[in-house]
Amino acid sequence: MNLVFLGLPGSGKGTQAVRLARRLSMPHLSTGDLLRAAVRDKTPLGRDAEKYMKAGELVPDSVIIDLIGEKKASGDLDRGFILDGFPRTVPQAEALGELFADGHGIDKAILLEVDEDEIVRRLSNRLSCESCQVIYGQVTNPPKRPGMCDRCGGRLIQRQDDAPEVIKKRLGVYQEQSRPVEEYYRKRSLLLVIPGLGTPKEIFARVIAGLDITVDA
Ligand code: AP5
Ligand code: MG
């Protein structure tokens, strides 16, 4: 099964994609996580991407499409995948379609629908593990020990792009460049719209019901 998660920054793509990937034992690929790791490691990709990410802008399509192409070439995506944060422009969606044209393509694009007020609340409260990328909410799902990841003991950090003015910019970029991706999948009857308000567990139950699969919640 080949799945992609769409939705505003903070709509819960990472939270749901990680959960689904664990339950289905499928690879989860977040372009945001890959880019943040590249920034931390100061690779050429990271040095190039950092200025866009800090400003809340998208990294150029060619860079991101090459990144996904490399993952495909490595064989990591051969037995299905869950993508989160990609595609987020129509050229990226077209490139993804072409990359997997030899297989059965994308099965579903799952859109998590959340209003902007809730987004601002969530992102201002988010913490994520520097080592394993598990996501916490300081109010909704706090770690057991402050500042430390429950899963791996790693350090919890706040993302640089979760500053209020950058959140605003990211929301504007989504409306302009990523909304058309929803339309791209809707036209192809591949869009699964999931109301994104409720607990992560409730939303996960909606996702698996929408996909018509059976896994433990
Ligand atoms: P990326 O990392 O993809 O960020 P994003 O799309 O802005 O989305 P987020 O990761 O902020 O949110 P999310 O939807 O994953 O929500 P989460 O589960 O964390 O991209 C970052 C940057 O990288 C981009 O701005 C761009 O520069 C670059 N980039 C990445 N991909 C690119 C691409 N394809 N092309 C070009 N550039 C690219 O949840 C958020 C918070 O809410 C958490 O605290 C969580 O605990 C909480 N939460 C989750 N679910 C619930 C719930 N149901 N109720 C209450 N709280 C909840
Ligand atoms: Mg994310």
Short mmCIF file of C-alpha atoms and ligand atoms in Angstrom, two decimals, residues 7-16 30-33 35-36 49 52-54 56-61 64 84-89 92 112 118-119 121-123 125-127 135-138 140-141 159 161-162 170 173-174 196-201 203, ligand 1:
data_model
loop_
_atom_site.label_atom_id
_atom_site.label_comp_id
_atom_site.label_asym_id
_atom_site.label_seq_id
_atom_site.Cartn_x
_atom_site.Cartn_y
_atom_site.Cartn_z
CA GLY A 7 -2.78 18.69 5.70
CA LEU A 8 -1.82 22.05 7.16
CA PRO A 9 1.34 22.33 9.25
CA GLY A 10 0.39 20.90 12.65
CA SER A 11 -2.65 18.99 11.39
CA GLY A 12 -1.19 15.77 12.83
CA LYS A 13 0.45 14.20 9.75
CA GLY A 14 3.53 13.09 11.68
CA THR A 15 1.52 11.86 14.68
CA GLN A 16 -0.76 9.70 12.52
CA SER A 30 8.79 12.55 6.39
CA THR A 31 10.58 15.00 4.11
CA GLY A 32 10.58 17.51 7.00
CA ASP A 33 12.38 14.99 9.27
CA LEU A 35 15.61 17.85 5.96
CA ARG A 36 15.94 18.59 9.68
CA ALA A 49 17.49 23.80 2.88
CA TYR A 52 13.95 28.09 3.41
CA MET A 53 12.86 26.12 6.48
CA LYS A 54 13.72 28.91 8.92
CA GLY A 56 8.70 28.85 6.61
CA GLU A 57 9.09 28.57 2.84
CA LEU A 58 9.22 25.43 0.73
CA VAL A 59 12.53 23.97 -0.34
CA PRO A 60 12.73 24.00 -4.19
CA ASP A 61 10.88 21.15 -5.90
CA ILE A 64 12.90 17.43 -2.80
CA ASP A 84 4.28 12.69 5.26
CA GLY A 85 4.93 16.23 4.03
CA PHE A 86 5.43 15.13 0.43
CA PRO A 87 4.04 15.96 -2.08
CA ARG A 88 3.22 19.55 -1.22
CA THR A 89 3.18 21.13 -4.69
CA GLN A 92 5.92 17.13 -6.65
CA LEU A 112 -6.30 15.71 7.90
CA GLU A 118 -6.28 24.81 16.53
CA ILE A 119 -3.08 24.65 14.43
CA ARG A 121 -2.46 26.12 19.60
CA ARG A 122 -0.88 22.79 18.66
CA LEU A 123 2.33 24.13 17.16
CA ASN A 125 2.82 23.44 22.34
CA ARG A 126 4.79 20.93 20.26
CA LEU A 127 7.95 19.20 21.39
CA ILE A 135 6.14 14.05 18.71
CA TYR A 136 4.64 15.36 21.97
CA GLY A 137 2.19 18.12 22.88
CA GLN A 138 3.03 19.91 26.11
CA THR A 140 -2.30 17.08 25.08
CA ASN A 141 0.34 14.33 25.24
CA ARG A 159 11.24 23.38 16.29
CA ASP A 161 9.84 27.03 12.57
CA ASP A 162 7.21 26.87 15.34
CA ARG A 170 3.78 28.30 6.69
CA VAL A 173 2.41 28.83 1.89
CA TYR A 174 0.11 25.82 2.37
CA GLY A 196 -8.66 16.08 12.32
CA LEU A 197 -10.21 17.31 15.59
CA GLY A 198 -10.39 14.86 18.47
CA THR A 199 -7.76 12.81 20.27
CA PRO A 200 -4.95 11.24 18.21
CA LYS A 201 -6.50 7.84 18.99
CA ILE A 203 -8.35 10.26 14.51
P1 AP5 B 1 7.30 19.48 7.82
O1 AP5 B 1 8.18 18.92 8.84
O2 AP5 B 1 6.63 18.57 6.87
O3 AP5 B 1 6.25 20.39 8.57
P2 AP5 B 1 4.71 20.72 8.29
O4 AP5 B 1 4.05 20.23 7.08
O5 AP5 B 1 4.67 22.18 8.45
O6 AP5 B 1 3.95 19.92 9.34
P3 AP5 B 1 4.36 19.69 10.82
O7 AP5 B 1 5.42 18.65 10.90
O8 AP5 B 1 4.62 21.03 11.47
O9 AP5 B 1 2.97 19.16 11.44
P4 AP5 B 1 2.31 17.74 11.37
O10 AP5 B 1 1.11 17.82 10.48
O11 AP5 B 1 3.30 16.66 11.13
O12 AP5 B 1 1.74 17.65 12.85
P5 AP5 B 1 2.27 16.85 14.15
O13 AP5 B 1 1.87 15.43 14.07
O14 AP5 B 1 3.70 17.18 14.42
O15 AP5 B 1 8.10 20.56 6.96
C1 AP5 B 1 8.93 21.53 7.59
C2 AP5 B 1 9.61 22.37 6.51
O16 AP5 B 1 10.46 21.54 5.70
C3 AP5 B 1 8.67 23.06 5.52
O17 AP5 B 1 8.20 24.30 6.00
C4 AP5 B 1 9.60 23.21 4.30
O18 AP5 B 1 10.50 24.28 4.47
C5 AP5 B 1 10.41 21.93 4.32
N1 AP5 B 1 9.76 20.83 3.56
C6 AP5 B 1 9.35 19.63 4.07
N2 AP5 B 1 8.81 18.87 3.09
C7 AP5 B 1 8.90 19.62 1.96
C8 AP5 B 1 8.47 19.40 0.62
N3 AP5 B 1 7.85 18.26 0.26
N4 AP5 B 1 8.68 20.37 -0.29
C9 AP5 B 1 9.31 21.52 0.04
N5 AP5 B 1 9.73 21.79 1.30
C10 AP5 B 1 9.51 20.86 2.24
O19 AP5 B 1 1.36 17.53 15.29
C11 AP5 B 1 1.56 18.88 15.67
C12 AP5 B 1 1.33 19.03 17.19
O20 AP5 B 1 -0.02 18.75 17.46
C13 AP5 B 1 2.14 18.06 18.07
O21 AP5 B 1 2.52 18.69 19.26
C14 AP5 B 1 1.17 16.92 18.35
O22 AP5 B 1 1.45 16.27 19.59
C15 AP5 B 1 -0.16 17.66 18.40
N6 AP5 B 1 -1.27 16.85 17.96
C16 AP5 B 1 -1.30 15.94 16.94
N7 AP5 B 1 -2.52 15.40 16.83
C17 AP5 B 1 -3.28 15.98 17.79
C18 AP5 B 1 -4.65 15.88 18.17
N8 AP5 B 1 -5.46 15.03 17.53
N9 AP5 B 1 -5.09 16.65 19.18
C19 AP5 B 1 -4.28 17.51 19.82
N10 AP5 B 1 -2.97 17.67 19.53
C20 AP5 B 1 -2.50 16.92 18.51
#
